[in-house]
Tab-separated table of C-alpha atoms and ligand atoms in Angstrom:
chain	number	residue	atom	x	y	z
A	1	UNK	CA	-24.318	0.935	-17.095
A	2	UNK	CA	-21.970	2.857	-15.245
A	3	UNK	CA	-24.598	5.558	-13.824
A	4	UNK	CA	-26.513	2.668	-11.999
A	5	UNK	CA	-22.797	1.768	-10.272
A	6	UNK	CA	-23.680	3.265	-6.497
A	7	UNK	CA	-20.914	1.926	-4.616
A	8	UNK	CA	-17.611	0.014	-4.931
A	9	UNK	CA	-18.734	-3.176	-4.108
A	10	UNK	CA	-21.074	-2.594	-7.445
A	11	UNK	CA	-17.313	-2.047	-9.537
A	12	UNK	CA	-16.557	-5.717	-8.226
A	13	UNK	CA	-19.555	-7.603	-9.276
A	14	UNK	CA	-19.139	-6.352	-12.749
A	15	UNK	CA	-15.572	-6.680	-13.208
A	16	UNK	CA	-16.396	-11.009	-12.255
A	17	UNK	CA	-18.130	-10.825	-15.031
A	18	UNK	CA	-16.558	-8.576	-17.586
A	19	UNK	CA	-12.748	-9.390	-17.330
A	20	UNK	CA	-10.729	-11.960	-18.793
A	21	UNK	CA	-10.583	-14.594	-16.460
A	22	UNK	CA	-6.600	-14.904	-15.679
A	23	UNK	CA	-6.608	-10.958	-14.914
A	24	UNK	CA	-10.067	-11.690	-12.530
A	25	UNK	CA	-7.694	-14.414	-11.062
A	26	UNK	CA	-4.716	-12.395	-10.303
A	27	UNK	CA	-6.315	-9.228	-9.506
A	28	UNK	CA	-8.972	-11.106	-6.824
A	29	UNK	CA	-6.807	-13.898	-5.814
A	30	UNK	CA	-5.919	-14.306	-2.075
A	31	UNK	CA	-4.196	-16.660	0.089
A	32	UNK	CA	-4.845	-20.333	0.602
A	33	UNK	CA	-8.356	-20.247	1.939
A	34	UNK	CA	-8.867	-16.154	1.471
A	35	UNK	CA	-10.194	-16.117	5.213
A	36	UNK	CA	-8.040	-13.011	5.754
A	37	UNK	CA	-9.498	-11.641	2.672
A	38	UNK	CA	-13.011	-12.114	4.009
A	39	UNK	CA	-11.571	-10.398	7.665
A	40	UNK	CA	-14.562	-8.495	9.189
A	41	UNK	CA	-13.319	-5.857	11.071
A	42	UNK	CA	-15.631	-4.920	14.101
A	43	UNK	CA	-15.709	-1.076	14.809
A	44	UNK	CA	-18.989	0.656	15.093
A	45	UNK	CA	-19.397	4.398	14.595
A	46	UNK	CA	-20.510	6.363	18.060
A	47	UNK	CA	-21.624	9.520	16.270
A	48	UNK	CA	-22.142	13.188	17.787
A	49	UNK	CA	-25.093	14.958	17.126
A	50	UNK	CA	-26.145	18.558	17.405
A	51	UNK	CA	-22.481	19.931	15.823
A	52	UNK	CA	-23.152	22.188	12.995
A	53	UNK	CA	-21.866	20.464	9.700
A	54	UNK	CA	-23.060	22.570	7.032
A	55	UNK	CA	-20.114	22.593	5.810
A	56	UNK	CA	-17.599	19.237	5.604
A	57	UNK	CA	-14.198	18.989	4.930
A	58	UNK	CA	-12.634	16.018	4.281
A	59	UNK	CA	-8.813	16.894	2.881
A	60	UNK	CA	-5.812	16.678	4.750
A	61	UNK	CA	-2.399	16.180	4.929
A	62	UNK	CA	-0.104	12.941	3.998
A	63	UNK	CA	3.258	12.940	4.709
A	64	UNK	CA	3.009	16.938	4.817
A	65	UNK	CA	1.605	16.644	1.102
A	66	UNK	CA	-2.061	17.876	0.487
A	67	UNK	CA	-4.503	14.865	-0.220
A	68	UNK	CA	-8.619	15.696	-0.842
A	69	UNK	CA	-9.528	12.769	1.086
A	70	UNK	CA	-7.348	10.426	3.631
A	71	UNK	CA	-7.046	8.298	1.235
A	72	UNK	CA	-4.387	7.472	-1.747
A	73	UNK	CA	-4.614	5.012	-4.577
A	74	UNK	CA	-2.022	2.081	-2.698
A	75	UNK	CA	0.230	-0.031	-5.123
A	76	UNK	CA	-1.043	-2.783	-7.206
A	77	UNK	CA	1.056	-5.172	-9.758
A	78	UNK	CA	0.356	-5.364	-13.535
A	79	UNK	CA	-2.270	-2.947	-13.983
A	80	UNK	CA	-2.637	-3.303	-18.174
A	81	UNK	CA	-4.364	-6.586	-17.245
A	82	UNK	CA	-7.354	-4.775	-16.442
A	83	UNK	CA	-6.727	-2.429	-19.283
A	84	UNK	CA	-4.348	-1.477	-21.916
A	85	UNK	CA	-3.548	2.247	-20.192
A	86	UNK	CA	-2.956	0.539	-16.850
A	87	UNK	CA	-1.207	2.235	-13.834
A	88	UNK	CA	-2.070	5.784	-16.039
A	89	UNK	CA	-5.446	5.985	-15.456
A	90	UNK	CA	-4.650	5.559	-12.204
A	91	UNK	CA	-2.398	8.516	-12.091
A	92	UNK	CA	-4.870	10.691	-14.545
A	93	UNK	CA	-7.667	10.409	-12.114
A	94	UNK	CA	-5.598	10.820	-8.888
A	95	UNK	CA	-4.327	14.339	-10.462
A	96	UNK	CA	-8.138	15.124	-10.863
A	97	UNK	CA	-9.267	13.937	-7.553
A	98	UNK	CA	-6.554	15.586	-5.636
A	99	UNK	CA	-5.372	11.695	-3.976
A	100	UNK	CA	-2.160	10.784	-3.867
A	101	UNK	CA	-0.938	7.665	-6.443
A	102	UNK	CA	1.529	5.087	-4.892
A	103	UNK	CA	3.554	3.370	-8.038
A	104	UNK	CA	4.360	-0.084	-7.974
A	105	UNK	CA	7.394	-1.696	-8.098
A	106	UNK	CA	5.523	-4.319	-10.546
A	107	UNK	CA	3.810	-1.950	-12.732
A	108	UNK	CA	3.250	-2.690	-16.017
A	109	UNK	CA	3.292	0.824	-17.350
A	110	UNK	CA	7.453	2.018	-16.953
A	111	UNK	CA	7.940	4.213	-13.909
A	112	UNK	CA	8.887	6.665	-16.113
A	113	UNK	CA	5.555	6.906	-17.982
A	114	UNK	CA	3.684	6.794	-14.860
A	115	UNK	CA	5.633	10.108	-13.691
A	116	UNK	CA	5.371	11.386	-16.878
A	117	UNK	CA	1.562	11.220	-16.713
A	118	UNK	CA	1.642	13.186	-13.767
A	119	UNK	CA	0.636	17.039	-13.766
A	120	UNK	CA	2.569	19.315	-12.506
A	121	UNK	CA	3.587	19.502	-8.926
A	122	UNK	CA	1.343	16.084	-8.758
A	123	UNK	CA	2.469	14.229	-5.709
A	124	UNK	CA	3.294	10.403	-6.022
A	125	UNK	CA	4.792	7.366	-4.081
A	126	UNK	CA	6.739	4.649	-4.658
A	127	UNK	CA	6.376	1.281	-3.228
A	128	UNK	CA	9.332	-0.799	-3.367
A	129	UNK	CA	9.738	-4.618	-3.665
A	130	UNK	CA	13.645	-4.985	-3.015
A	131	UNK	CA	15.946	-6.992	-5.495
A	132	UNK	CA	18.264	-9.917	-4.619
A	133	UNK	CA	20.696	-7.576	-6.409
A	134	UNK	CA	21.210	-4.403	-4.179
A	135	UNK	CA	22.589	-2.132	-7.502
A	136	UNK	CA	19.194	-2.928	-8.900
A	137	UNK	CA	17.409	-1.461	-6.197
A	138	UNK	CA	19.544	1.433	-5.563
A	139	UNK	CA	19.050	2.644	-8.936
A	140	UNK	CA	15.712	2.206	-9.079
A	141	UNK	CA	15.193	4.135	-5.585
A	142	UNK	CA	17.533	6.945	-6.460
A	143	UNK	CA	15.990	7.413	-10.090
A	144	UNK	CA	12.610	7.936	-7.983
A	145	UNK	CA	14.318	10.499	-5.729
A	146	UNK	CA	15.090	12.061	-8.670
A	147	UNK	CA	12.084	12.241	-10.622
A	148	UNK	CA	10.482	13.633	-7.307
A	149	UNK	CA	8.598	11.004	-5.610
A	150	UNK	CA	7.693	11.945	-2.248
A	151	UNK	CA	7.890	8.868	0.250
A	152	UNK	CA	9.316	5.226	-0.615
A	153	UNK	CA	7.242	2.588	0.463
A	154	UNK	CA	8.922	-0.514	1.257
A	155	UNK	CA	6.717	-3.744	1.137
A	156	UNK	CA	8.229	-5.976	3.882
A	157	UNK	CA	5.194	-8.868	4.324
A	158	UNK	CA	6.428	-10.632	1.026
A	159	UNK	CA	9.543	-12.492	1.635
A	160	UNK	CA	7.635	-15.136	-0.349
A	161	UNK	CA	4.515	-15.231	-2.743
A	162	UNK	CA	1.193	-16.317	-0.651
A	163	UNK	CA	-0.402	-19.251	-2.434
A	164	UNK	CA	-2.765	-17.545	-4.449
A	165	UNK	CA	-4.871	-20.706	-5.785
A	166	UNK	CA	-6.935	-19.069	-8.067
A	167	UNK	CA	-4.127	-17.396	-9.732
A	168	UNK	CA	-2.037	-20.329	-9.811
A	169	UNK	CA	-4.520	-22.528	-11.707
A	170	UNK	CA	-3.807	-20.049	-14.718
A	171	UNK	CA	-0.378	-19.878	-17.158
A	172	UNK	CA	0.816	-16.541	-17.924
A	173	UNK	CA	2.110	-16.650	-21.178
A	174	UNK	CA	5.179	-14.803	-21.963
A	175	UNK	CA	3.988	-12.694	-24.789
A	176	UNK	CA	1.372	-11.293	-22.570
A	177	UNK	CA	0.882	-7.693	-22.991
A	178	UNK	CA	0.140	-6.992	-19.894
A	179	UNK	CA	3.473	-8.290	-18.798
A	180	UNK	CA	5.165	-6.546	-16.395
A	181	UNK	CA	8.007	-3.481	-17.170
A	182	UNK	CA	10.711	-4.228	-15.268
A	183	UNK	CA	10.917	-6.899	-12.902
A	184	UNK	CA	13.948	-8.939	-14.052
A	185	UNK	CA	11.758	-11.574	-14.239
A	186	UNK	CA	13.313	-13.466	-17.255
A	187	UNK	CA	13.259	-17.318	-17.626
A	188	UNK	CA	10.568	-17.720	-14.311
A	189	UNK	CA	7.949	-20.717	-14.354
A	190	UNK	CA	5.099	-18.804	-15.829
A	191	UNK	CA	2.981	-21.973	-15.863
A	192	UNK	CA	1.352	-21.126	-12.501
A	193	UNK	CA	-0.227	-17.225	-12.888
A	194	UNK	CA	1.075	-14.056	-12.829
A	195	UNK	CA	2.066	-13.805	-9.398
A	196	UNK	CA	4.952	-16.693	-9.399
A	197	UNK	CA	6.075	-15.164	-12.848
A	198	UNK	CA	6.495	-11.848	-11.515
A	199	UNK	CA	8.215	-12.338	-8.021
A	200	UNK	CA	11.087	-14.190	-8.296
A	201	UNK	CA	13.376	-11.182	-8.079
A	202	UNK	CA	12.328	-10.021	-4.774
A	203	UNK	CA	14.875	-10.714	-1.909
A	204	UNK	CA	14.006	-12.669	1.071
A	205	UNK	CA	17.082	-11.699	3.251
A	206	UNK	CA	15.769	-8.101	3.654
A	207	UNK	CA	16.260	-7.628	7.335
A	208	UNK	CA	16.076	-4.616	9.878
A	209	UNK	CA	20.186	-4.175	9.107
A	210	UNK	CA	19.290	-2.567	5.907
A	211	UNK	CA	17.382	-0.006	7.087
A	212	UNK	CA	20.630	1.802	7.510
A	213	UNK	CA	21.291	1.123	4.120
A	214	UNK	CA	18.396	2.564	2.609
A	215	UNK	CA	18.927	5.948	4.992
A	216	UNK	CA	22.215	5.932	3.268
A	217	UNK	CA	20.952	5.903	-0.449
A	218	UNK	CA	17.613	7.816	-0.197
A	219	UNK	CA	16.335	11.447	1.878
A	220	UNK	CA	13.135	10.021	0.837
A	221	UNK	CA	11.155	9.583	3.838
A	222	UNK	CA	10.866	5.858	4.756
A	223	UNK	CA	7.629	3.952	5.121
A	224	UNK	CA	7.488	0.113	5.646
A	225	UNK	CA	4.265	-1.410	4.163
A	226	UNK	CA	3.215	-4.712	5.554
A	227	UNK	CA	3.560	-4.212	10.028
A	228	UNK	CA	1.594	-6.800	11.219
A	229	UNK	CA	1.912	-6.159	14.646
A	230	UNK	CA	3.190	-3.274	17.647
A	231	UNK	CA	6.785	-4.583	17.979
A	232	UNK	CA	7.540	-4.056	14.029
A	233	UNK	CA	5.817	-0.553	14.581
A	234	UNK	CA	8.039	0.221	17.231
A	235	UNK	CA	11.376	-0.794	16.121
A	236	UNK	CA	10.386	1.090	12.803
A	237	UNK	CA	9.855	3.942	14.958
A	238	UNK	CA	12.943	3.769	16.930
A	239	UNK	CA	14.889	3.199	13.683
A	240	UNK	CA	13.166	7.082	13.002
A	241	UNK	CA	11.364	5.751	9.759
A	242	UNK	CA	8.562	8.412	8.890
A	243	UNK	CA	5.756	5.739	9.354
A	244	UNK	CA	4.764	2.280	8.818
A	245	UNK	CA	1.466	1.003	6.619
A	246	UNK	CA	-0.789	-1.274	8.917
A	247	UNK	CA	-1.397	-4.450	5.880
A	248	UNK	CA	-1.870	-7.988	5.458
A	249	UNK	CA	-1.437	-7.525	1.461
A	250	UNK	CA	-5.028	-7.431	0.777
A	251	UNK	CA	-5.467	-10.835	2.376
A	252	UNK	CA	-2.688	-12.110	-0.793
A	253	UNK	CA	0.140	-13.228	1.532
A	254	UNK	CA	-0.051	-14.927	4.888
A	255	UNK	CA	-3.457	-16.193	5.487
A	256	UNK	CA	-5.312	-15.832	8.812
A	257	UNK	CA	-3.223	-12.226	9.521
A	258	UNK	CA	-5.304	-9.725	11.101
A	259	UNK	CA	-6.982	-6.772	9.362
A	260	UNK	CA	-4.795	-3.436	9.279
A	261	UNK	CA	-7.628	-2.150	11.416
A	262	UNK	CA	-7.033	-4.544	14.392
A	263	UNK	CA	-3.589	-3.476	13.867
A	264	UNK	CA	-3.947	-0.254	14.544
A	265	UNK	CA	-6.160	-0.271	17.535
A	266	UNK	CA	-2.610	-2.462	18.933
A	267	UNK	CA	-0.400	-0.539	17.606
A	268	UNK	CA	-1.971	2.852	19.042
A	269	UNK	CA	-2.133	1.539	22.270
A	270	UNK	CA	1.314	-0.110	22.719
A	271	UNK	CA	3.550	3.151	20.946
A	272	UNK	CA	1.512	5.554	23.658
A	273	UNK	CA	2.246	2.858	26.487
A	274	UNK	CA	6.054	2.413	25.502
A	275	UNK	CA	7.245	6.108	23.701
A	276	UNK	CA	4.233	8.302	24.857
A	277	UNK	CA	3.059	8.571	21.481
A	278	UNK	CA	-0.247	9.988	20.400
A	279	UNK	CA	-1.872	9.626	17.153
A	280	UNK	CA	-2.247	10.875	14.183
A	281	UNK	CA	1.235	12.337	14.519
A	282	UNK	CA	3.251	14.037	12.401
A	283	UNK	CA	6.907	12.269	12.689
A	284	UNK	CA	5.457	8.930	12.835
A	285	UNK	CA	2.708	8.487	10.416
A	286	UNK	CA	0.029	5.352	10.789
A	287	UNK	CA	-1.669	3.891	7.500
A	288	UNK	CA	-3.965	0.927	6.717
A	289	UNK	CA	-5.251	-0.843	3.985
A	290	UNK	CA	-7.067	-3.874	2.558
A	291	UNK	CA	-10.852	-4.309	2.506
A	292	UNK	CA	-11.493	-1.218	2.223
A	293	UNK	CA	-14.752	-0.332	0.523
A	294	UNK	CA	-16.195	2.474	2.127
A	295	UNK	CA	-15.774	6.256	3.434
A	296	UNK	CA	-17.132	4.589	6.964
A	297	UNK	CA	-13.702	2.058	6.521
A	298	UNK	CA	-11.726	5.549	6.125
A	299	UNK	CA	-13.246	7.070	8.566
A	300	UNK	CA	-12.886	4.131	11.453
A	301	UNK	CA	-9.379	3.958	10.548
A	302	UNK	CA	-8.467	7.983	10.754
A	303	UNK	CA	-10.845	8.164	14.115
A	304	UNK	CA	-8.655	5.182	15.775
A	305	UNK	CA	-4.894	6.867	14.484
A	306	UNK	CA	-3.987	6.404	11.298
A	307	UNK	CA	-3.421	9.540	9.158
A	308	UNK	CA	-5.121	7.235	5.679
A	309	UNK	CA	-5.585	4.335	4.271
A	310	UNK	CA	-4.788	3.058	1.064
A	311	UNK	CA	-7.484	1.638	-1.222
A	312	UNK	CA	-6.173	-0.726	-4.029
A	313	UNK	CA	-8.724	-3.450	-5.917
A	314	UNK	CA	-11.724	-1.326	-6.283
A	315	UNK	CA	-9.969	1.039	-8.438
A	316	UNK	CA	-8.730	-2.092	-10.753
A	317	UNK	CA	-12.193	-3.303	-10.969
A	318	UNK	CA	-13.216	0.021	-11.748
A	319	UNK	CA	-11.029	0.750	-14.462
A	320	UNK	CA	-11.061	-2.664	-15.682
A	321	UNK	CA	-15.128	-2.497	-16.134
A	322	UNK	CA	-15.356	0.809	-17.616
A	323	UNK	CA	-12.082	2.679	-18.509
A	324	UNK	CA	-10.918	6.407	-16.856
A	325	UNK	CA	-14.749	6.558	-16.276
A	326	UNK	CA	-14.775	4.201	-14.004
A	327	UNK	CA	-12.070	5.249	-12.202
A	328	UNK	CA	-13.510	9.259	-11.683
A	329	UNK	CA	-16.882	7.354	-10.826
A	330	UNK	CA	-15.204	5.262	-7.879
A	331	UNK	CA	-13.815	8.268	-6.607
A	332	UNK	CA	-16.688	10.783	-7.174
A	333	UNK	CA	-18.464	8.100	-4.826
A	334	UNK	CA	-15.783	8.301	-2.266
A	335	UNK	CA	-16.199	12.260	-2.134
A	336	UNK	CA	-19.777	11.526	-1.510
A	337	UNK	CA	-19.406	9.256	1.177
A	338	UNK	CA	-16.976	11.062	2.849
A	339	UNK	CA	-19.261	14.605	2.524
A	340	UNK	CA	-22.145	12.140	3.739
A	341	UNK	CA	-20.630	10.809	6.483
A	342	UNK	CA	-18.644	13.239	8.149
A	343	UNK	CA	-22.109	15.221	8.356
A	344	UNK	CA	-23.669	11.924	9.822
A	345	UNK	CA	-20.518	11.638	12.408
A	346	UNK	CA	-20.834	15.114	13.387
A	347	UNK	CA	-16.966	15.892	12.062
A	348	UNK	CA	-17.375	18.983	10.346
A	349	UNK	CA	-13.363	18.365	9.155
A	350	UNK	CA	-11.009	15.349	9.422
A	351	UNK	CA	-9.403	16.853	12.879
A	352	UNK	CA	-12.805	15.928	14.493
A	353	UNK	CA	-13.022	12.362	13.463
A	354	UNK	CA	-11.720	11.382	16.985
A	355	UNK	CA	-11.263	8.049	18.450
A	356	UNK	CA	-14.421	8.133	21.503
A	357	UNK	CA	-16.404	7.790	17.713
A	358	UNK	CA	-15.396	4.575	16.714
A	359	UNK	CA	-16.189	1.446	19.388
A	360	UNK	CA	-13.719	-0.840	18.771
A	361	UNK	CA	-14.345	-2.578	21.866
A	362	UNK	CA	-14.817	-6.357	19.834
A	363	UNK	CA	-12.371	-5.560	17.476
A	364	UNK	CA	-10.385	-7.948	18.619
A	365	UNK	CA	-13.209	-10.697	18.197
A	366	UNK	CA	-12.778	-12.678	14.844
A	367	UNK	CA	-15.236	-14.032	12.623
A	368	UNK	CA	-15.204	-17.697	12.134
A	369	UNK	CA	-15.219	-18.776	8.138
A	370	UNK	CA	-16.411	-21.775	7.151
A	371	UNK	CA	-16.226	-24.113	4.183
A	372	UNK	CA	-19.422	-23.299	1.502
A	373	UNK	CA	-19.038	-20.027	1.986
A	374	UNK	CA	-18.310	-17.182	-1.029
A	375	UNK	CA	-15.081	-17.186	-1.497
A	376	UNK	CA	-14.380	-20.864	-0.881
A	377	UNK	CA	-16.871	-21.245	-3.855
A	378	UNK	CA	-14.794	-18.513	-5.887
A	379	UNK	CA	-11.943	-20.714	-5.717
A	380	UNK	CA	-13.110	-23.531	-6.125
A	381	UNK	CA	-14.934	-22.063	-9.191
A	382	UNK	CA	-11.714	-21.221	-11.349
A	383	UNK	CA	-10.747	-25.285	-11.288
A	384	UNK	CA	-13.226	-25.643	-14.128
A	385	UNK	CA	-11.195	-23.114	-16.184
B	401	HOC	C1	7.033	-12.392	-3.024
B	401	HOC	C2	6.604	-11.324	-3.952
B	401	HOC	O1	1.956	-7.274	-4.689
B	401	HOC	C3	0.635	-9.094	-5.404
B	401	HOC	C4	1.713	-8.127	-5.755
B	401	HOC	C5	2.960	-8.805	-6.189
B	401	HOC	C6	3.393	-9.886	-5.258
B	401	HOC	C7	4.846	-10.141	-5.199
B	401	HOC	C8	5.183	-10.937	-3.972
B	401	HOC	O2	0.226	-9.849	-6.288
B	401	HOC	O3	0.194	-9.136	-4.277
């Protein structure tokens, strides 16, 4: 029952067992051996003490947009495989929760219903996967404009689909309900799961040139989703982009890339060594995501630089398990931890979560995975299917 559901590792264990198995597949697949998904990130919390936190607050500012925690729900293809309201749950229960929504490119609810669904004055994102057919894109990105979406993501860590195993073992039939809105996707192999039926349209050729392009089209500020590393982060911030998203896909793309919190501890240092560049920062905004479970995974991340992170399977697994209940659940809990924690830190707001609390001195340090482990046993698991 949902009331014994204490954390969102809890929403996880029960969606394994109460979804369909080719939405389990897609949603939890990662790439070739899923060690990236599995990334421990080492950063330990150096807590003050002694600071009076009666009183916690744990909003702030994305993008110059209100947010109730520094967090927002990040993209996520084909939600109505976890349900049959899909990506509008998620934007019902961000509107409640005062967290920003990030639509997909690959939603299967239209973009339009998603906005729709919005309250008023409701602020949402768009993450872009660009077309191989440029009109395509710029329609799509000025409609958004339009319908007032307030930053464009653009995913640049999928030139190609990762080889998501567990995902591939399953055939994603073309009546599927759960298909897709929009994705041009028409006469694709759909013998080999959702994700190679879905991503044939994006365009591999997307280079730095286009950057230009996009400035051109859109007023929208400009985020790239997917930096793996500080010279990406500074060439997006020469090109004046309003921020970049710290990511390795949630582990889905290229295997053994770091964790978006490793990222950030580079990237932090290298923009202050080569532009003078402090964060958080306005201009240039940081974000991470992937693996993240808890307030304490917020928390490390905002204390080292980045102004949020972006949380994206827990909420499937949450809504797939138990509905728009689910949903408000995982992010009641999130409120708690963050109320919790910033009391424990001795942050009585977000401004205080500075980096001398987090040691990240062995975050460079990476944990070895072996074979027999978890999630080689996951995979392996879905063969027999
Ligand atoms: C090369 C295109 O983000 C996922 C989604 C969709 C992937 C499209 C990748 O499954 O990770």
């Amino acid at each position: 029952p949902l009331d014994e559901i204490l954390n969102l590792h809890d929403f996880e264990a029960i969606a394994r067992q109460v979804m369909a198995e080719k939405a389990w597949a897609y949603y939890s697949s990662a790439a070739d051996d899923e060690i990236t998904n599995r990334e421990n990130h080492a950063a330990y919390h150096r807590p003050r003490i002694l600071r009076d936190v009666t009183k916690v607050d744990w909003s702030t500012t994305i993008l110059g947009h209100k947010s109730s925690m520094p967090l927002y729900i990040t993209a996520t293809a084909l939600g109505k495989l976890g349900h049959p309201d899909g990506e509008m749950i998620l934007t019902r229960a961000a509107a409640k929760h005062g967290v920003i929504q990030m639509i997909p490119t690959l939603a299967s609810c239209s973009f339009d219903e998603i906005v729709d669904a919005a309250q008023p004055g409701q602020v949402q994102f768009f993450q872009l996967y660009v077309n191989k057919d440029r009109n395509i894109t710029k329609r799509l990105v000025q409609h958004a404009e339009k319908r007032g979406i307030k930053g464009l993501f653009i995913t640049v860590d999928a030139p190609q689909l990762g080889r998501r195993e567990k995902d591939m073992r399953m055939k994603f039939e073309a009546e599927d309900p759960s298909e897709v809105s929009k994705t041009g996707s028409k006469g694709v192999d759909r013998s080999q799961g959702a994700a190679r039926a879905i991503s044939s349209f994006i365009d591999p050729g997307l280079n730095w040139n286009d950057l230009k392009w996009f400035k051109d089209i859109t007023a929208m500020p400009l985020i790239l989703k997917g930096v793996q590393c500080w010279e990406d982060a500074l060439e997006a911030y020469d090109l004046n982009l309003a921020g970049v998203v710290l990511s390795n896909h949630g582990g889905r793309q290229l295997d053994f890339a770091r964790s978006g919190i490793e990222i950030l501890v580079e990237v932090v240092e290298k923009l202050k060594e080569k532009r003078g560049l402090t964060f958080p920062n306005e201009q240039f905004q940081l974000f991470v995501d992937g693996g993240v479970r808890r307030a304490t995974d917020v928390l490390k991340a905002v204390a080292l630089g980045a102004t949020a992170v972006g949380v994206g399977r827990p909420f499937l697994y949450a809504y797939s398990s138990y509905g728009p209940e689910g949903m408000d659940k995982a992010l009641q809990i999130l409120h708690d931890e963050f109320e919790m924690n910033l009391r424990l830190l001795g942050a009585p707001t977000i401004r205080d979560v500075v980096p001398e609390m987090v040691d990240a001195s062995n975050i460079h340090s990476h944990l070895v995975a072996v074979p027999g482990d978890r999630l080689y046993d996951s995979n392996y698991e879905s063969m027999q299917h």
